[in-house]
Amino acid sequence: MKYVKNYECTICQRTFPKDSEILTCPFCKEEGILSINYDMELLKHVFTKDYLKNNHDYSMWRYLPLMSVVDTKLVDTLKIGWTPLYKTNFLHDVIGIDTLYIKDEGLNPTASLKDRASGVAVMKAIEGNHHTISCSSTGNAASSLAGNAARMGLKTVIFVPKRAPLGKLTQLMIYGSNVISVDGDYKDTFQLSKMAIEHFGWYNRNAAINPHLIEGKKTVALEIAEQLDFKPTDWVVVTVGDGCTIGGVYKGFYELKQLGIITKVPKILGVQSSGCAPFVEAFLNNEPLAEREENTIADSIAVGIPRNPLKAQRAVLESRGSWISCSDEEILEAMKLLGKTEGIFGEPAAVASLAGLMNALSTGLIHKTESVTLIVTGNGLKDTANALKTVGKPVLLKPNLDNLIDYLKTGNQETGEVK
Ligand SMILES: *Cc1c(COP(=O)(O)O)cnc(C)c1O
C-alpha cells in the first residue's frame, strides 16, 4: 500500500486518493471499474532486480511493494504463489513449437490461480475490519476465498450457480463456508450476491468490481518474468471468463516494463470456449461485447456477461496479442495431452489455454519459432466428471498373469475381461 499513488477509473480516467473508500468510480457507477496506480518513480529505486534476488519470501507476497495490501499478518496466510514454471519435456514437440513453458497454477493452496486474488481479498477485509467476506463464483473464486478466509479466521458467504462441479462445492463445505447454491446461471447468482453484499455490508470479493484483486492476480506475471530471468516469452496464453485474470497478467508485465525490469511485454492470447466466447466474437466481428449463452464444460470461464471487459480487451490490444476460441472436444483432447506428456492435470478452463495455443499454431497466428508460456489456471481434480469423459474406464482383468500378458501384447481386452 505504501507505494500506491491513486485509483483511476478505467472509463473516465478520473483519479481518486488512495485512502478513499470507493470500490467503483462514483461518476461512471458500476461500469467505472478502478485501476490502481503506483508511484513508479519512487518504486524504481526500491523494486529492482537486486531487491528480488535478495528476497527469500517464496510466495506472492515477495512482490509486496507492487501490491495494494498493508504488511500485517502476511506470514500467517496460506502459501500462495511461486508456483513452478516448467519448460516442457515433450509437449512442444507434439504440438510443433520450439519453446514452451507451463505455469502450473493448480499448485496453489486451494488448487487454482484464484488464490492470488482471494489472498489479497482476505487481507483487505482484515484491514477494513470486516468479519465476513462474500462473493459469487462459478467455483474457484469461491473455494479459494473459503480456504484463505478460514486460515485467517474470517467467515464466508458464497453464492454459487447450481451447476458448479462437485469438487469445488466440496472444497467450500470443507472450508466451513456458508454456501448458497442459486437456482439459476452465473448472472442470477452474481445479481443476488450483489444485493446481499449491499444489504449486509459484507466485504465484496467479486473480482471484476474490486480493484485490489487484479493486484493479486498480476503476481502470476511477475513470477513468470522472474522465473524466466526477466526475459519473458513472446506470447503468454491465458483463458478468460470475467477478464480479471488476463487484465492482471497484462498489468504485471506492463508495470515491470515501466520499472525497467523487462524490456518488452509479451503478446497476450486470450482463450475462450466456443460455447461461451463473448470476447472472441466481439474481436473477430469487430463488434461491441454482447451477452452470450454459457454453454461449455469449462465452467470457470463460462461467463456470458464478462464483468471486467475493459481491462481484458486492453490487455490484448495493448500487448498486440489476440483472441481465439476452442471447442469442448478440443479442451478434453488438450487435457489428455497435457496429462500424458507433462504429468500436469488441469481442469477444463485451465487446459483450454493449450487447446487455444494449438489452434493458434494451426491458423498461423503463432509461429513455431515464437516462444510461449501457457498458464494452466486450475487443477483437474476439481472436476473429475468431465475428465473421465475423455479417458473412459480402465480395463478390467481377471487376476491371472497369462491374461495380463496377452492383454499387454495384443491389447485384446476380451481375453481377460471378467464377463
Ligand atoms: C477464474 C478462472 C479463469 C478466468 O479468470 P477471469 O478473471 O474470470 O477471466 C480461468 N481459469 C480458471 C481455472 C479460473 O478459475
Short mmCIF file of C-alpha atoms and ligand atoms in Angstrom, two decimals:
data_model
loop_
_atom_site.label_atom_id
_atom_site.label_comp_id
_atom_site.label_asym_id
_atom_site.label_seq_id
_atom_site.Cartn_x
_atom_site.Cartn_y
_atom_site.Cartn_z
CA MET A 1 0.00 0.00 0.00
CA LYS A 2 2.99 2.24 0.68
CA TYR A 3 3.67 2.89 -2.99
CA VAL A 4 0.09 3.13 -4.20
CA LYS A 5 -0.39 6.56 -5.81
CA ASN A 6 -4.11 6.64 -6.55
CA TYR A 7 -7.12 4.86 -8.06
CA GLU A 8 -8.02 5.60 -11.65
CA CYS A 9 -11.36 5.00 -13.35
CA THR A 10 -10.95 2.72 -16.38
CA ILE A 11 -13.64 4.71 -18.22
CA CYS A 12 -13.35 8.44 -17.44
CA GLN A 13 -9.75 8.32 -16.21
CA ARG A 14 -10.53 10.46 -13.17
CA THR A 15 -8.22 9.68 -10.27
CA PHE A 16 -9.14 9.28 -6.62
CA PRO A 17 -6.97 9.40 -3.49
CA LYS A 18 -5.74 6.01 -2.32
CA ASP A 19 -7.49 6.30 1.02
CA SER A 20 -10.95 6.80 -0.49
CA GLU A 21 -13.47 4.15 0.48
CA ILE A 22 -14.88 3.65 -3.02
CA LEU A 23 -14.90 0.37 -4.95
CA THR A 24 -16.04 1.80 -8.31
CA CYS A 25 -15.98 5.29 -9.84
CA PRO A 26 -18.74 7.49 -8.34
CA PHE A 27 -19.19 9.19 -11.74
CA CYS A 28 -19.31 6.12 -14.01
CA LYS A 29 -21.05 3.99 -11.35
CA GLU A 30 -20.80 0.25 -11.64
CA GLU A 31 -19.09 0.16 -15.02
CA GLY A 32 -16.42 2.51 -13.69
CA ILE A 33 -14.06 -0.18 -12.50
CA LEU A 34 -10.97 1.28 -10.89
CA SER A 35 -7.35 0.53 -11.58
CA ILE A 36 -4.60 1.02 -9.01
CA ASN A 37 -1.61 3.21 -9.91
CA TYR A 38 1.74 3.10 -8.15
CA ASP A 39 4.40 5.75 -7.72
CA MET A 40 6.74 4.27 -10.31
CA GLU A 41 9.45 6.92 -9.90
CA LEU A 42 9.78 6.02 -6.24
CA LEU A 43 9.46 2.29 -6.88
CA LYS A 44 12.26 2.31 -9.44
CA HIS A 45 14.69 2.69 -6.54
CA VAL A 46 13.01 0.06 -4.37
CA PHE A 47 11.63 -2.66 -6.62
CA THR A 48 14.74 -3.72 -8.52
CA LYS A 49 16.23 -6.97 -9.76
CA ASP A 50 18.59 -6.86 -6.77
CA TYR A 51 15.68 -6.43 -4.40
CA LEU A 52 14.12 -9.56 -5.88
CA LYS A 53 17.37 -11.54 -5.84
CA ASN A 54 17.81 -10.90 -2.12
CA ASN A 55 14.19 -11.64 -1.29
CA HIS A 56 13.68 -15.03 0.33
CA ASP A 57 9.90 -14.92 0.59
CA TYR A 58 8.84 -17.52 -1.95
CA SER A 59 5.16 -16.61 -2.03
CA MET A 60 3.29 -13.90 -3.91
CA TRP A 61 3.96 -11.51 -1.00
CA ARG A 62 7.53 -11.22 -2.27
CA TYR A 63 6.10 -8.55 -4.57
CA LEU A 64 4.60 -6.53 -1.72
CA PRO A 65 5.94 -3.09 -2.80
CA LEU A 66 3.99 -3.55 -6.05
CA MET A 67 0.81 -4.64 -4.28
CA SER A 68 -2.01 -2.80 -2.54
CA VAL A 69 -2.10 -4.55 0.84
CA VAL A 70 -0.66 -3.44 4.16
CA ASP A 71 2.12 -5.57 5.61
CA THR A 72 0.30 -7.13 8.57
CA LYS A 73 -0.10 -10.82 9.34
CA LEU A 74 1.04 -11.78 5.85
CA VAL A 75 3.26 -14.50 7.30
CA ASP A 76 0.15 -16.18 8.69
CA THR A 77 -1.59 -16.72 5.35
CA LEU A 78 -1.61 -19.91 3.32
CA LYS A 79 1.34 -20.08 0.94
CA ILE A 80 0.08 -18.55 -2.28
CA GLY A 81 2.11 -18.26 -5.45
CA TRP A 82 5.68 -19.04 -6.52
CA THR A 83 4.22 -21.97 -8.40
CA PRO A 84 6.54 -23.84 -10.76
CA LEU A 85 7.24 -22.72 -14.29
CA TYR A 86 8.20 -25.82 -16.29
CA LYS A 87 9.97 -25.92 -19.61
CA THR A 88 8.13 -28.72 -21.39
CA ASN A 89 9.89 -32.04 -21.89
CA PHE A 90 7.69 -33.46 -24.65
CA LEU A 91 4.61 -31.35 -25.32
CA HIS A 92 6.32 -28.75 -27.52
CA ASP A 93 7.42 -31.47 -29.95
CA VAL A 94 3.97 -32.99 -30.07
CA ILE A 95 2.26 -29.68 -30.91
CA GLY A 96 5.09 -28.39 -33.09
CA ILE A 97 6.63 -25.42 -31.31
CA ASP A 98 10.25 -24.74 -30.37
CA THR A 99 9.95 -23.28 -26.87
CA LEU A 100 7.09 -23.83 -24.47
CA TYR A 101 6.71 -23.20 -20.74
CA ILE A 102 3.89 -24.12 -18.42
CA LYS A 103 2.99 -22.16 -15.32
CA ASP A 104 1.17 -24.64 -13.09
CA GLU A 105 -1.29 -22.61 -11.02
CA GLY A 106 -3.03 -25.76 -9.87
CA LEU A 107 -0.35 -25.98 -7.19
CA ASN A 108 -1.72 -23.06 -5.21
CA PRO A 109 -3.20 -23.89 -1.77
CA THR A 110 -6.78 -24.38 -2.95
CA ALA A 111 -5.57 -25.51 -6.40
CA SER A 112 -6.20 -22.54 -8.67
CA LEU A 113 -4.84 -19.14 -9.67
CA LYS A 114 -7.79 -17.59 -7.82
CA ASP A 115 -5.83 -17.92 -4.57
CA ARG A 116 -3.79 -14.92 -5.66
CA ALA A 117 -6.91 -12.75 -5.67
CA SER A 118 -8.52 -14.33 -2.64
CA GLY A 119 -5.37 -13.93 -0.57
CA VAL A 120 -5.50 -10.21 -1.25
CA ALA A 121 -9.26 -10.02 -0.61
CA VAL A 122 -8.86 -11.58 2.79
CA MET A 123 -6.11 -9.13 3.76
CA LYS A 124 -8.16 -6.16 2.54
CA ALA A 125 -11.14 -7.38 4.56
CA ILE A 126 -8.95 -7.63 7.65
CA GLU A 127 -7.57 -4.14 7.00
CA GLY A 128 -11.13 -2.83 6.81
CA ASN A 129 -12.22 -4.66 9.99
CA HIS A 130 -14.74 -6.85 8.20
CA HIS A 131 -15.59 -10.22 9.71
CA THR A 132 -17.48 -11.66 6.76
CA ILE A 133 -16.49 -11.85 3.10
CA SER A 134 -18.81 -12.74 0.27
CA CYS A 135 -18.66 -13.49 -3.42
CA SER A 136 -20.48 -15.14 -6.25
CA SER A 137 -18.46 -17.53 -8.29
CA THR A 138 -18.53 -20.37 -10.75
CA GLY A 139 -16.36 -22.24 -8.31
CA ASN A 140 -12.69 -21.39 -7.91
CA ALA A 141 -13.08 -17.82 -6.67
CA ALA A 142 -15.39 -19.21 -4.05
CA SER A 143 -13.36 -22.21 -2.98
CA SER A 144 -10.19 -20.15 -2.79
CA LEU A 145 -11.93 -17.43 -0.80
CA ALA A 146 -13.33 -20.01 1.60
CA GLY A 147 -9.94 -21.62 2.19
CA ASN A 148 -7.94 -18.44 2.53
CA ALA A 149 -10.58 -16.85 4.78
CA ALA A 150 -10.73 -19.93 7.02
CA ARG A 151 -6.99 -19.73 7.54
CA MET A 152 -7.29 -16.10 8.67
CA GLY A 153 -10.38 -16.55 10.83
CA LEU A 154 -12.97 -14.82 8.64
CA LYS A 155 -16.48 -16.04 7.82
CA THR A 156 -17.58 -16.51 4.21
CA VAL A 157 -20.96 -16.40 2.49
CA ILE A 158 -20.66 -17.83 -1.01
CA PHE A 159 -23.17 -17.77 -3.83
CA VAL A 160 -22.68 -20.49 -6.49
CA PRO A 161 -24.71 -21.34 -9.58
CA LYS A 162 -26.22 -24.78 -9.25
CA ARG A 163 -24.06 -26.29 -12.00
CA ALA A 164 -20.79 -25.83 -10.03
CA PRO A 165 -18.67 -29.02 -10.15
CA LEU A 166 -18.72 -31.23 -7.10
CA GLY A 167 -15.01 -30.92 -6.34
CA LYS A 168 -15.29 -27.17 -5.91
CA LEU A 169 -18.50 -27.41 -3.88
CA THR A 170 -16.87 -29.96 -1.63
CA GLN A 171 -13.98 -27.60 -1.00
CA LEU A 172 -16.42 -24.89 0.10
CA MET A 173 -18.15 -27.15 2.56
CA ILE A 174 -14.88 -28.45 3.98
CA TYR A 175 -13.55 -24.91 4.44
CA GLY A 176 -16.66 -24.17 6.53
CA SER A 177 -18.29 -21.66 4.25
CA ASN A 178 -21.96 -20.69 4.31
CA VAL A 179 -22.86 -21.83 0.80
CA ILE A 180 -25.89 -20.53 -1.05
CA SER A 181 -26.49 -22.56 -4.21
CA VAL A 182 -28.59 -20.44 -6.55
CA ASP A 183 -31.17 -22.00 -8.83
CA GLY A 184 -30.05 -20.07 -11.92
CA ASP A 185 -26.99 -19.25 -14.03
CA TYR A 186 -23.94 -17.17 -13.13
CA LYS A 187 -25.79 -13.96 -13.98
CA ASP A 188 -28.55 -14.61 -11.46
CA THR A 189 -26.01 -15.73 -8.91
CA PHE A 190 -23.96 -12.56 -9.32
CA GLN A 191 -27.05 -10.35 -9.00
CA LEU A 192 -28.22 -11.97 -5.79
CA SER A 193 -24.77 -11.77 -4.21
CA LYS A 194 -24.53 -8.11 -5.13
CA MET A 195 -27.82 -7.30 -3.43
CA ALA A 196 -26.90 -9.33 -0.36
CA ILE A 197 -23.48 -7.69 -0.04
CA GLU A 198 -25.10 -4.24 -0.15
CA HIS A 199 -27.77 -5.28 2.31
CA PHE A 200 -25.45 -6.84 4.90
CA GLY A 201 -22.32 -4.75 4.38
CA TRP A 202 -20.02 -7.77 3.91
CA TYR A 203 -16.62 -7.38 2.25
CA ASN A 204 -17.03 -7.84 -1.51
CA ARG A 205 -14.70 -10.25 -3.26
CA ASN A 206 -16.41 -10.04 -6.64
CA ALA A 207 -13.32 -9.90 -8.81
CA ALA A 208 -14.42 -7.56 -11.51
CA ILE A 209 -15.53 -4.81 -9.21
CA ASN A 210 -12.83 -4.98 -6.54
CA PRO A 211 -9.65 -3.35 -7.93
CA HIS A 212 -7.35 -4.98 -5.38
CA LEU A 213 -7.96 -8.48 -6.70
CA ILE A 214 -6.28 -7.87 -10.01
CA GLU A 215 -3.25 -6.75 -7.98
CA GLY A 216 -3.09 -10.28 -6.60
CA LYS A 217 -3.65 -11.91 -9.97
CA LYS A 218 -0.92 -9.86 -11.63
CA THR A 219 1.69 -11.57 -9.44
CA VAL A 220 1.49 -14.56 -11.79
CA ALA A 221 3.05 -12.35 -14.46
CA LEU A 222 5.69 -11.04 -12.07
CA GLU A 223 6.64 -14.63 -11.28
CA ILE A 224 6.75 -15.71 -14.92
CA ALA A 225 9.07 -12.80 -15.69
CA GLU A 226 11.32 -13.52 -12.72
CA GLN A 227 11.40 -17.28 -13.33
CA LEU A 228 12.49 -16.60 -16.92
CA ASP A 229 15.29 -14.36 -15.66
CA PHE A 230 13.36 -11.25 -16.76
CA LYS A 231 13.17 -12.37 -20.37
CA PRO A 232 9.54 -13.43 -20.74
CA THR A 233 8.37 -15.44 -23.76
CA ASP A 234 6.99 -13.83 -26.93
CA TRP A 235 3.46 -14.93 -26.01
CA VAL A 236 1.58 -15.69 -22.81
CA VAL A 237 -1.63 -17.68 -23.21
CA VAL A 238 -4.42 -17.47 -20.64
CA THR A 239 -8.10 -18.35 -20.54
CA VAL A 240 -10.73 -15.69 -19.98
CA GLY A 241 -14.07 -15.57 -18.18
CA ASP A 242 -14.74 -12.23 -16.48
CA GLY A 243 -11.45 -10.86 -17.75
CA CYS A 244 -9.79 -10.10 -14.43
CA THR A 245 -7.03 -12.68 -14.82
CA ILE A 246 -5.94 -11.57 -18.27
CA GLY A 247 -6.11 -7.95 -17.12
CA GLY A 248 -3.83 -8.84 -14.22
CA VAL A 249 -1.40 -10.70 -16.43
CA TYR A 250 -1.03 -7.65 -18.65
CA LYS A 251 -0.75 -5.21 -15.75
CA GLY A 252 2.02 -7.27 -14.16
CA PHE A 253 4.17 -7.30 -17.28
CA TYR A 254 3.38 -3.67 -18.08
CA GLU A 255 4.47 -2.48 -14.64
CA LEU A 256 7.71 -4.46 -14.85
CA LYS A 257 8.39 -2.71 -18.13
CA GLN A 258 7.62 0.68 -16.58
CA LEU A 259 10.15 -0.15 -13.87
CA GLY A 260 12.76 -1.06 -16.48
CA ILE A 261 12.96 -4.66 -15.23
CA ILE A 262 11.83 -6.21 -18.52
CA THR A 263 12.18 -4.67 -21.96
CA LYS A 264 9.03 -5.92 -23.63
CA VAL A 265 5.55 -7.00 -22.65
CA PRO A 266 4.64 -10.42 -24.10
CA LYS A 267 1.78 -10.61 -26.57
CA ILE A 268 -1.22 -11.95 -24.71
CA LEU A 269 -3.53 -14.53 -26.24
CA GLY A 270 -6.96 -14.68 -24.60
CA VAL A 271 -8.69 -18.06 -24.98
CA GLN A 272 -12.39 -18.78 -24.55
CA SER A 273 -14.51 -21.84 -25.13
CA SER A 274 -16.57 -21.54 -28.30
CA GLY A 275 -19.63 -22.43 -26.19
CA CYS A 276 -19.25 -19.09 -24.41
CA ALA A 277 -16.93 -16.71 -26.24
CA PRO A 278 -18.18 -13.12 -25.97
CA PHE A 279 -14.66 -11.61 -26.17
CA VAL A 280 -13.57 -13.72 -29.13
CA GLU A 281 -16.74 -12.98 -31.08
CA ALA A 282 -16.57 -9.24 -30.37
CA PHE A 283 -12.95 -9.26 -31.56
CA LEU A 284 -13.48 -11.32 -34.72
CA ASN A 285 -16.63 -9.45 -35.78
CA ASN A 286 -15.27 -6.09 -34.67
CA GLU A 287 -18.41 -5.53 -32.62
CA PRO A 288 -19.13 -4.38 -29.10
CA LEU A 289 -19.25 -7.10 -26.49
CA ALA A 290 -22.62 -8.85 -26.40
CA GLU A 291 -24.16 -11.30 -23.96
CA ARG A 292 -23.63 -14.99 -24.81
CA GLU A 293 -25.01 -18.29 -23.59
CA GLU A 294 -22.96 -20.25 -21.08
CA ASN A 295 -22.64 -23.49 -22.93
CA THR A 296 -19.34 -25.20 -22.13
CA ILE A 297 -17.77 -27.78 -19.84
CA ALA A 298 -15.16 -25.15 -18.92
CA ASP A 299 -17.28 -23.87 -16.03
CA SER A 300 -14.66 -21.45 -14.71
CA ILE A 301 -14.74 -19.44 -17.93
CA ALA A 302 -18.44 -19.82 -18.71
CA VAL A 303 -19.27 -16.16 -18.24
CA GLY A 304 -21.97 -14.85 -20.58
CA ILE A 305 -21.62 -11.24 -19.45
CA PRO A 306 -17.98 -10.58 -18.55
CA ARG A 307 -17.68 -8.19 -15.61
CA ASN A 308 -14.27 -6.82 -16.46
CA PRO A 309 -14.44 -6.21 -20.21
CA LEU A 310 -12.29 -3.11 -20.48
CA LYS A 311 -9.26 -4.45 -18.69
CA ALA A 312 -9.43 -7.69 -20.68
CA GLN A 313 -9.77 -6.01 -24.06
CA ARG A 314 -6.99 -3.55 -23.28
CA ALA A 315 -4.69 -6.37 -22.21
CA VAL A 316 -4.95 -7.92 -25.66
CA LEU A 317 -4.97 -4.65 -27.59
CA GLU A 318 -2.05 -3.02 -25.79
CA SER A 319 0.11 -6.13 -25.78
CA ARG A 320 -0.68 -6.54 -29.50
CA GLY A 321 -1.95 -10.01 -28.73
CA SER A 322 -5.12 -11.71 -29.93
CA TRP A 323 -8.20 -13.76 -29.07
CA ILE A 324 -9.02 -17.33 -30.02
CA SER A 325 -11.61 -19.95 -29.14
CA CYS A 326 -11.60 -23.73 -28.85
CA SER A 327 -14.37 -26.32 -28.63
CA ASP A 328 -15.17 -28.52 -25.65
CA GLU A 329 -13.83 -31.53 -27.61
CA GLU A 330 -10.53 -29.72 -28.16
CA ILE A 331 -10.41 -28.87 -24.46
CA LEU A 332 -10.80 -32.52 -23.48
CA GLU A 333 -8.15 -33.58 -26.00
CA ALA A 334 -5.79 -30.93 -24.63
CA MET A 335 -6.45 -32.15 -21.10
CA LYS A 336 -5.38 -35.67 -22.01
CA LEU A 337 -2.38 -34.48 -23.98
CA LEU A 338 -1.06 -32.25 -21.19
CA GLY A 339 -1.52 -35.01 -18.66
CA LYS A 340 0.27 -37.72 -20.62
CA THR A 341 3.11 -35.59 -21.99
CA GLU A 342 3.97 -33.48 -18.95
CA GLY A 343 2.24 -35.00 -15.93
CA ILE A 344 0.10 -31.94 -15.34
CA PHE A 345 -3.63 -32.34 -14.80
CA GLY A 346 -5.65 -29.19 -15.44
CA GLU A 347 -9.36 -28.52 -15.19
CA PRO A 348 -11.22 -27.71 -18.45
CA ALA A 349 -10.89 -23.92 -18.09
CA ALA A 350 -7.18 -24.34 -17.40
CA VAL A 351 -6.24 -26.59 -20.32
CA ALA A 352 -8.31 -24.51 -22.73
CA SER A 353 -5.12 -22.44 -22.93
CA LEU A 354 -3.37 -25.40 -24.56
CA ALA A 355 -6.30 -26.02 -26.92
CA GLY A 356 -6.21 -22.31 -27.84
CA LEU A 357 -2.47 -22.44 -28.46
CA MET A 358 -2.87 -25.46 -30.73
CA ASN A 359 -5.49 -23.59 -32.73
CA ALA A 360 -3.28 -20.51 -32.88
CA LEU A 361 -0.42 -22.65 -34.23
CA SER A 362 -2.58 -24.24 -36.88
CA THR A 363 -4.03 -20.92 -38.09
CA GLY A 364 -0.56 -19.37 -38.13
CA LEU A 365 -1.43 -16.74 -35.53
CA ILE A 366 1.52 -18.02 -33.50
CA HIS A 367 4.61 -19.23 -35.34
CA LYS A 368 6.56 -22.27 -34.17
CA THR A 369 9.70 -20.19 -33.57
CA GLU A 370 7.91 -17.86 -31.17
CA SER A 371 8.27 -18.80 -27.51
CA VAL A 372 5.13 -19.32 -25.44
CA THR A 373 4.12 -19.57 -21.79
CA LEU A 374 0.83 -21.35 -21.06
CA ILE A 375 -0.87 -20.52 -17.80
CA VAL A 376 -2.66 -23.61 -16.51
CA THR A 377 -5.05 -21.88 -14.13
CA GLY A 378 -6.51 -24.70 -12.04
CA ASN A 379 -6.15 -28.35 -11.03
CA GLY A 380 -8.03 -31.11 -12.82
CA LEU A 381 -9.02 -32.95 -9.64
CA LYS A 382 -11.63 -30.24 -9.09
CA ASP A 383 -13.72 -31.67 -11.91
CA THR A 384 -13.11 -35.36 -12.50
CA ALA A 385 -16.54 -35.92 -14.06
CA ASN A 386 -15.57 -34.06 -17.23
CA ALA A 387 -12.07 -35.53 -17.27
CA LEU A 388 -13.47 -39.06 -17.16
CA LYS A 389 -15.47 -38.33 -20.30
CA THR A 390 -12.25 -38.17 -22.27
CA VAL A 391 -10.34 -41.12 -20.83
CA GLY A 392 -13.07 -43.64 -20.18
CA LYS A 393 -12.64 -46.52 -17.76
CA PRO A 394 -9.58 -48.72 -17.17
CA VAL A 395 -9.57 -52.30 -18.47
CA LEU A 396 -10.81 -54.92 -16.03
CA LEU A 397 -8.85 -58.21 -16.00
CA LYS A 398 -9.04 -61.40 -14.00
CA PRO A 399 -6.13 -61.73 -11.54
CA ASN A 400 -4.28 -64.04 -13.89
CA LEU A 401 -0.76 -63.42 -15.31
CA ASP A 402 -1.46 -65.10 -18.67
CA ASN A 403 -4.44 -62.90 -19.25
CA LEU A 404 -2.35 -59.86 -18.38
CA ILE A 405 0.47 -60.89 -20.73
CA ASP A 406 -1.99 -61.49 -23.52
CA TYR A 407 -3.68 -58.18 -22.89
CA LEU A 408 -0.41 -56.22 -22.86
CA LYS A 409 0.81 -57.98 -26.02
CA THR A 410 -2.33 -57.81 -28.11
CA GLY A 411 -4.32 -55.05 -26.45
CA ASN A 412 -7.14 -57.54 -26.63
CA GLN A 413 -9.43 -56.56 -23.81
CA GLU A 414 -11.69 -59.52 -24.44
CA THR A 415 -9.23 -62.26 -23.43
CA GLY A 416 -9.02 -61.44 -19.83
CA GLU A 417 -12.12 -59.47 -19.32
CA VAL A 418 -14.36 -60.53 -16.49
CA LYS A 419 -17.66 -61.43 -18.02
C1 LIG B 1 -11.46 -17.72 -12.95
C2 LIG B 1 -10.73 -18.62 -13.81
C3 LIG B 1 -10.29 -18.24 -15.09
C4 LIG B 1 -10.61 -16.91 -15.73
O1 LIG B 1 -10.40 -15.77 -14.93
P1 LIG B 1 -11.30 -14.47 -15.17
O2 LIG B 1 -10.74 -13.45 -14.27
O3 LIG B 1 -12.72 -14.83 -14.81
O4 LIG B 1 -11.21 -14.11 -16.61
C5 LIG B 1 -9.59 -19.18 -15.83
N1 LIG B 1 -9.31 -20.41 -15.34
C6 LIG B 1 -9.70 -20.80 -14.12
C7 LIG B 1 -9.35 -22.17 -13.65
C8 LIG B 1 -10.42 -19.92 -13.30
O5 LIG B 1 -10.82 -20.34 -12.10
#
